Amino acid sequence: MTQKYPIEPLKIWNEAKQLRGKYYENYLAAHELGGLRWAGGAWSFSAIPAGLGEDVYSITGEPHGATIAFFKDFTAKCHDAVEAAGFPRTLCAYMRNYWGSILLDKYIQADGNVVDEHPVPDFIWQDHICCSHAKWYQVARWLEEKKGKKVPMYCVDVSVGYSMDKPLEDYKINYIVQQLNDGIEWLEKVTGRTYNDKLLCEAVWNEINATKIWAEICTLNQTIPAPLDEKTMYSLYVMGTLMKHRPECVDIYRKLKAEVEDRVRRGIAAVANEKYRVITDTQPPWGFLKIFREMEKYGVVSLGSLYTFGLIGMWKYRPDGTWAPKDLPLEKPQTREEAVKMIVEWTVDRPEWAHFYLPEVKTKMILSIVKQWKVDAVLLHYNRGCEGLSVHIAENRHGLVKAGVPVFPFEGNMGDEREFDFPGTLARLTAFFESMGLKKLKE
Amino acid sequence: MTEEIFQQFRDWIDNRHEYAKEWKERTNKKIIGYLCTYVPEEILYAADMLPVRILGSHEPPTVTEPYIFAMFCHLCRDCLAQGLKGRFNYIDGIVEGQSCLHLRQTFNAWRLHIPTNFAHYIHIPHGIQNPHAIPYLAQELAKFKKTLEDWTGKKITNEGLDKGIKIMNKNRELMRKVHEYRKLDNPKITGIEAMEMVLSSQMVDKQEHSKLLNKLLEELPNRNLNRNPGTRLMIIGSEDDDRVFMKNVEALGATFVIEEHCTGSRYLWDDVVPSEDRLMAIASRYVNRVPCPSKDWPEFTRIQHAVKLAKDFNVQGALVIQNKFCDPHGIEIPPLREALKQVGVQTYPLEFDVTVPWGQFRTRVEAFLETLTGLEELF
């Protein structure tokens, strides 16, 4: 059939793929390169360890857990190992994937290549907002210790809440700032290195820029036809979850933004026959991304999600009530004091942190996306694998339905394929699309 | 007399709503519901209010399906169900002290769907092992205090805080004294009785409860339970108020001599150490108390505490329970079991839901008890 819009592959695709591959390789080879390894979450204040030197490599747990989930055979082995060790199967799926990798003493890379020996971090640098973040690494450390390897751990408590109408009180900001300042001293102590404030300032500025640019890229998807689809975005947003503080991340996002702007100018679509626009809310079942291709058969494009937009992207509400990329601070930080305070103030507004506290915030953000991105329906993933990003989801459904937005709720698990019924979900999803007046396009 | 005291604890639990309504009518004061034991009841007593803990009823919480995704723990759904069914329609407000996402969800659903005059969430720090947690919490408590004052139009004075601290400390102290009788070779109270004592303390005016505890402490030295205590068990894990389970296990030839959860010893183990800065004193207690595992990192201090309890109470075996979907406790199961094993305490894990399959559990618990007592009896 005739295509409604022109499509073309992203030029930056291979560069992004190589960058991601290199990230996993660098972590593995860090010691050979004379550097340090640290492990922690995608939300950890990654700019802080950057002050230890340019040869400090990290592995962030959630993307690593998602990578494992994508390769189902390896995931199954991880889950077997974790359950055999006595952990409940109801725990965070990423966390179980990560622990499974330690228990099996195997390491999977971005391309699915599995190597022997899970690389042990030199230290753990984490933060804690949900029930699992700190506990994840506490147990990881315990598992390593059982193998005779002692891993020092530092974790920053960021559970200070969120304020909808006004900035957080100073004492809440200071609580986090104080912990980070202590953390810098701790890093010096456990690594024996002298901390470099200049590198810190660079890293903070990189992170602020990367997370703003990503939000700007997402904003370009307001265009009809959408230049990017959600499945593609997963391969791009991930840089922010791996290395948001690094210059490579800023660089690739700048290039990507230029390319997506070009696609908008030329009317290049992600889905050739876009006629119905949806978004999701949180992580997908990683082993079943083909569901997005099934949607395309109905002319449906998924423009992204609150997760792809706001896990790393930083946003604000403008005075006119619209949701837009957050403004950069006026100046780059010049001192440790400025840098630490700046990154805390920047981070506490993270959209995906806000809705941990207040369901109204997530509903409001989704409704903003629905309006500004011209969305027809929302797919809500009742995700058994992540209690953090599923918290309040039933309230969000209420809020969307009340606002007149068609909602398709489905139950699954981002990292445990046993808990996602692909054929059943697909059957219900296609029925939903048909109830919205869509028909399967001719091949 | 002792039996009457324990019957009173039971009656308070079974008739908790009637008690609260009568208390309110009698005193003309406000009642505040709370979900987690991280809520500093001292401040509510200082404000001349009655704090009552919201707990479930162990009925399938079907009414919560539209509000909470069923992969969250039964406790949080069961608590919300009580509100949705109007069973707490006498409370004037609800307060939650940050512990887990599960109960936060209950708090928010309650705030949004159940008529409430007052709702406040205290961001109790999670990083209790870092030195900044206490001054941070003191400021959170100051905010809570001011919110209460603004709502009631009444100042909470230092004298009021002293009163609140005294009421809470006294009640905890008396319950700890009762716990000493559980250390005996032949304990003078059973696990179910201990649970009912602690549970009732979370439901009624602590001053009234303490009066009864004083009487109990007079009576206990002379009490003889006339039962073989059997195997000395510990129960440890998620919130547990499943009285039927406790009673049934103790009927199998065992006694729960100690427990480590928030409807047991964890609730009463630590006092506020009074100081000039009352809020700092209260903050210190809630940061330094035996922690919920959600806050216990990077070191496993709760596990160290559980091991000490096991030794002090001469425990032979431990049932490690996890409320299904309770991540903080679920995560700690293997390290906890290993730590107990290292001091010679065998463990058995059980996954609890809103109701428990006693038929299956009985077989499993019996088998566990047999492993603890040896196999000689079989031959």
mmCIF file with all atom_site columns, N, CA and C in Angstrom, chain B residues 196-227:
data_model
loop_
_atom_site.group_PDB
_atom_site.id
_atom_site.type_symbol
_atom_site.label_atom_id
_atom_site.label_alt_id
_atom_site.label_comp_id
_atom_site.label_asym_id
_atom_site.label_entity_id
_atom_site.label_seq_id
_atom_site.pdbx_PDB_ins_code
_atom_site.Cartn_x
_atom_site.Cartn_y
_atom_site.Cartn_z
_atom_site.occupancy
_atom_site.B_iso_or_equiv
_atom_site.pdbx_formal_charge
_atom_site.auth_seq_id
_atom_site.auth_comp_id
_atom_site.auth_asym_id
_atom_site.auth_atom_id
_atom_site.pdbx_PDB_model_num
ATOM 1  N N  . GLU B 1 196 ? -1.025 -9.965  71.247 1.00 0.00 ? 196 GLU B N  1
ATOM 2  C CA . GLU B 1 196 ? -2.259 -9.232  71.576 1.00 0.00 ? 196 GLU B CA 1
ATOM 3  C C  . GLU B 1 196 ? -1.989 -8.061  72.514 1.00 0.00 ? 196 GLU B C  1
ATOM 4  N N  . MET B 1 197 ? -0.989 -8.217  73.341 1.00 0.00 ? 197 MET B N  1
ATOM 5  C CA . MET B 1 197 ? -0.608 -7.094  74.206 1.00 0.00 ? 197 MET B CA 1
ATOM 6  C C  . MET B 1 197 ? -0.095 -5.919  73.343 1.00 0.00 ? 197 MET B C  1
ATOM 7  N N  . VAL B 1 198 ? 0.788  -6.232  72.416 1.00 0.00 ? 198 VAL B N  1
ATOM 8  C CA . VAL B 1 198 ? 1.380  -5.149  71.611 1.00 0.00 ? 198 VAL B CA 1
ATOM 9  C C  . VAL B 1 198 ? 0.345  -4.562  70.647 1.00 0.00 ? 198 VAL B C  1
ATOM 10 N N  . LEU B 1 199 ? -0.399 -5.436  70.011 1.00 0.00 ? 199 LEU B N  1
ATOM 11 C CA . LEU B 1 199 ? -1.411 -4.943  69.068 1.00 0.00 ? 199 LEU B CA 1
ATOM 12 C C  . LEU B 1 199 ? -2.403 -4.008  69.758 1.00 0.00 ? 199 LEU B C  1
ATOM 13 N N  . SER B 1 200 ? -2.869 -4.416  70.934 1.00 0.00 ? 200 SER B N  1
ATOM 14 C CA . SER B 1 200 ? -3.862 -3.583  71.620 1.00 0.00 ? 200 SER B CA 1
ATOM 15 C C  . SER B 1 200 ? -3.259 -2.243  72.016 1.00 0.00 ? 200 SER B C  1
ATOM 16 N N  . SER B 1 201 ? -1.957 -2.239  72.296 1.00 0.00 ? 201 SER B N  1
ATOM 17 C CA . SER B 1 201 ? -1.324 -0.959  72.669 1.00 0.00 ? 201 SER B CA 1
ATOM 18 C C  . SER B 1 201 ? -1.335 0.014   71.495 1.00 0.00 ? 201 SER B C  1
ATOM 19 N N  . GLN B 1 202 ? -1.409 -0.513  70.294 1.00 0.00 ? 202 GLN B N  1
ATOM 20 C CA . GLN B 1 202 ? -1.438 0.365   69.115 1.00 0.00 ? 202 GLN B CA 1
ATOM 21 C C  . GLN B 1 202 ? -2.854 0.840   68.809 1.00 0.00 ? 202 GLN B C  1
ATOM 22 N N  . MET B 1 203 ? -3.823 0.357   69.586 1.00 0.00 ? 203 MET B N  1
ATOM 23 C CA . MET B 1 203 ? -5.222 0.667   69.271 1.00 0.00 ? 203 MET B CA 1
ATOM 24 C C  . MET B 1 203 ? -5.932 1.485   70.336 1.00 0.00 ? 203 MET B C  1
ATOM 25 N N  . VAL B 1 204 ? -5.390 1.494   71.541 1.00 0.00 ? 204 VAL B N  1
ATOM 26 C CA . VAL B 1 204 ? -6.110 2.181   72.625 1.00 0.00 ? 204 VAL B CA 1
ATOM 27 C C  . VAL B 1 204 ? -5.213 3.248   73.264 1.00 0.00 ? 204 VAL B C  1
ATOM 28 N N  . ASP B 1 205 ? -5.812 4.004   74.138 1.00 0.00 ? 205 ASP B N  1
ATOM 29 C CA . ASP B 1 205 ? -5.080 5.045   74.872 1.00 0.00 ? 205 ASP B CA 1
ATOM 30 C C  . ASP B 1 205 ? -3.966 4.364   75.682 1.00 0.00 ? 205 ASP B C  1
ATOM 31 N N  . LYS B 1 206 ? -2.751 4.794   75.445 1.00 0.00 ? 206 LYS B N  1
ATOM 32 C CA . LYS B 1 206 ? -1.609 4.113   76.073 1.00 0.00 ? 206 LYS B CA 1
ATOM 33 C C  . LYS B 1 206 ? -1.619 4.271   77.595 1.00 0.00 ? 206 LYS B C  1
ATOM 34 N N  . GLN B 1 207 ? -2.212 5.338   78.079 1.00 0.00 ? 207 GLN B N  1
ATOM 35 C CA . GLN B 1 207 ? -2.248 5.512   79.533 1.00 0.00 ? 207 GLN B CA 1
ATOM 36 C C  . GLN B 1 207 ? -3.121 4.435   80.168 1.00 0.00 ? 207 GLN B C  1
ATOM 37 N N  . GLU B 1 208 ? -4.224 4.140   79.502 1.00 0.00 ? 208 GLU B N  1
ATOM 38 C CA . GLU B 1 208 ? -5.106 3.086   79.968 1.00 0.00 ? 208 GLU B CA 1
ATOM 39 C C  . GLU B 1 208 ? -4.414 1.723   79.833 1.00 0.00 ? 208 GLU B C  1
ATOM 40 N N  . HIS B 1 209 ? -3.734 1.555   78.729 1.00 0.00 ? 209 HIS B N  1
ATOM 41 C CA . HIS B 1 209 ? -3.029 0.300   78.451 1.00 0.00 ? 209 HIS B CA 1
ATOM 42 C C  . HIS B 1 209 ? -1.934 0.075   79.483 1.00 0.00 ? 209 HIS B C  1
ATOM 43 N N  . SER B 1 210 ? -1.231 1.153   79.820 1.00 0.00 ? 210 SER B N  1
ATOM 44 C CA . SER B 1 210 ? -0.131 1.019   80.787 1.00 0.00 ? 210 SER B CA 1
ATOM 45 C C  . SER B 1 210 ? -0.651 0.639   82.162 1.00 0.00 ? 210 SER B C  1
ATOM 46 N N  . LYS B 1 211 ? -1.815 1.141   82.510 1.00 0.00 ? 211 LYS B N  1
ATOM 47 C CA . LYS B 1 211 ? -2.394 0.766   83.819 1.00 0.00 ? 211 LYS B CA 1
ATOM 48 C C  . LYS B 1 211 ? -2.588 -0.744  83.887 1.00 0.00 ? 211 LYS B C  1
ATOM 49 N N  . LEU B 1 212 ? -3.082 -1.286  82.787 1.00 0.00 ? 212 LEU B N  1
ATOM 50 C CA . LEU B 1 212 ? -3.310 -2.726  82.741 1.00 0.00 ? 212 LEU B CA 1
ATOM 51 C C  . LEU B 1 212 ? -1.986 -3.493  82.760 1.00 0.00 ? 212 LEU B C  1
ATOM 52 N N  . LEU B 1 213 ? -0.981 -2.922  82.083 1.00 0.00 ? 213 LEU B N  1
ATOM 53 C CA . LEU B 1 213 ? 0.336  -3.572  82.078 1.00 0.00 ? 213 LEU B CA 1
ATOM 54 C C  . LEU B 1 213 ? 0.919  -3.618  83.484 1.00 0.00 ? 213 LEU B C  1
ATOM 55 N N  . ASN B 1 214 ? 0.707  -2.542  84.252 1.00 0.00 ? 214 ASN B N  1
ATOM 56 C CA . ASN B 1 214 ? 1.190  -2.549  85.638 1.00 0.00 ? 214 ASN B CA 1
ATOM 57 C C  . ASN B 1 214 ? 0.560  -3.694  86.423 1.00 0.00 ? 214 ASN B C  1
ATOM 58 N N  . LYS B 1 215 ? -0.721 -3.869  86.216 1.00 0.00 ? 215 LYS B N  1
ATOM 59 C CA . LYS B 1 215 ? -1.403 -4.970  86.919 1.00 0.00 ? 215 LYS B CA 1
ATOM 60 C C  . LYS B 1 215 ? -0.844 -6.311  86.459 1.00 0.00 ? 215 LYS B C  1
ATOM 61 N N  . LEU B 1 216 ? -0.625 -6.412  85.159 1.00 0.00 ? 216 LEU B N  1
ATOM 62 C CA . LEU B 1 216 ? -0.102 -7.669  84.605 1.00 0.00 ? 216 LEU B CA 1
ATOM 63 C C  . LEU B 1 216 ? 1.255  -7.987  85.218 1.00 0.00 ? 216 LEU B C  1
ATOM 64 N N  . LEU B 1 217 ? 2.079  -6.957  85.355 1.00 0.00 ? 217 LEU B N  1
ATOM 65 C CA . LEU B 1 217 ? 3.411  -7.188  85.914 1.00 0.00 ? 217 LEU B CA 1
ATOM 66 C C  . LEU B 1 217 ? 3.349  -7.596  87.387 1.00 0.00 ? 217 LEU B C  1
ATOM 67 N N  . GLU B 1 218 ? 2.306  -7.199  88.065 1.00 0.00 ? 218 GLU B N  1
ATOM 68 C CA . GLU B 1 218 ? 2.126  -7.671  89.455 1.00 0.00 ? 218 GLU B CA 1
ATOM 69 C C  . GLU B 1 218 ? 1.748  -9.144  89.475 1.00 0.00 ? 218 GLU B C  1
ATOM 70 N N  . GLU B 1 219 ? 0.976  -9.547  88.493 1.00 0.00 ? 219 GLU B N  1
ATOM 71 C CA . GLU B 1 219 ? 0.424  -10.912 88.473 1.00 0.00 ? 219 GLU B CA 1
ATOM 72 C C  . GLU B 1 219 ? 1.386  -11.949 87.882 1.00 0.00 ? 219 GLU B C  1
ATOM 73 N N  . LEU B 1 220 ? 2.171  -11.511 86.905 1.00 0.00 ? 220 LEU B N  1
ATOM 74 C CA . LEU B 1 220 ? 2.958  -12.486 86.133 1.00 0.00 ? 220 LEU B CA 1
ATOM 75 C C  . LEU B 1 220 ? 3.899  -13.362 86.959 1.00 0.00 ? 220 LEU B C  1
ATOM 76 N N  . PRO B 1 221 ? 4.553  -12.818 87.992 1.00 0.00 ? 221 PRO B N  1
ATOM 77 C CA . PRO B 1 221 ? 5.481  -13.701 88.734 1.00 0.00 ? 221 PRO B CA 1
ATOM 78 C C  . PRO B 1 221 ? 4.799  -14.956 89.265 1.00 0.00 ? 221 PRO B C  1
ATOM 79 N N  . ASN B 1 222 ? 3.536  -14.858 89.529 1.00 0.00 ? 222 ASN B N  1
ATOM 80 C CA . ASN B 1 222 ? 2.829  -16.017 90.108 1.00 0.00 ? 222 ASN B CA 1
ATOM 81 C C  . ASN B 1 222 ? 2.087  -16.845 89.058 1.00 0.00 ? 222 ASN B C  1
ATOM 82 N N  . ARG B 1 223 ? 2.246  -16.494 87.833 1.00 0.00 ? 223 ARG B N  1
ATOM 83 C CA . ARG B 1 223 ? 1.470  -17.211 86.815 1.00 0.00 ? 223 ARG B CA 1
ATOM 84 C C  . ARG B 1 223 ? 2.122  -18.539 86.444 1.00 0.00 ? 223 ARG B C  1
ATOM 85 N N  . ASN B 1 224 ? 1.318  -19.538 86.310 1.00 0.00 ? 224 ASN B N  1
ATOM 86 C CA . ASN B 1 224 ? 1.804  -20.815 85.798 1.00 0.00 ? 224 ASN B CA 1
ATOM 87 C C  . ASN B 1 224 ? 0.898  -21.198 84.625 1.00 0.00 ? 224 ASN B C  1
ATOM 88 N N  . LEU B 1 225 ? 1.481  -21.304 83.482 1.00 0.00 ? 225 LEU B N  1
ATOM 89 C CA . LEU B 1 225 ? 0.661  -21.531 82.277 1.00 0.00 ? 225 LEU B CA 1
ATOM 90 C C  . LEU B 1 225 ? 0.155  -22.975 82.170 1.00 0.00 ? 225 LEU B C  1
ATOM 91 N N  . ASN B 1 226 ? 0.759  -23.858 82.921 1.00 0.00 ? 226 ASN B N  1
ATOM 92 C CA . ASN B 1 226 ? 0.346  -25.264 82.854 1.00 0.00 ? 226 ASN B CA 1
ATOM 93 C C  . ASN B 1 226 ? 0.360  -25.825 81.444 1.00 0.00 ? 226 ASN B C  1
ATOM 94 N N  . ARG B 1 227 ? 1.377  -25.494 80.743 1.00 0.00 ? 227 ARG B N  1
ATOM 95 C CA . ARG B 1 227 ? 1.519  -26.079 79.399 1.00 0.00 ? 227 ARG B CA 1
ATOM 96 C C  . ARG B 1 227 ? 2.997  -26.333 79.138 1.00 0.00 ? 227 ARG B C  1
#
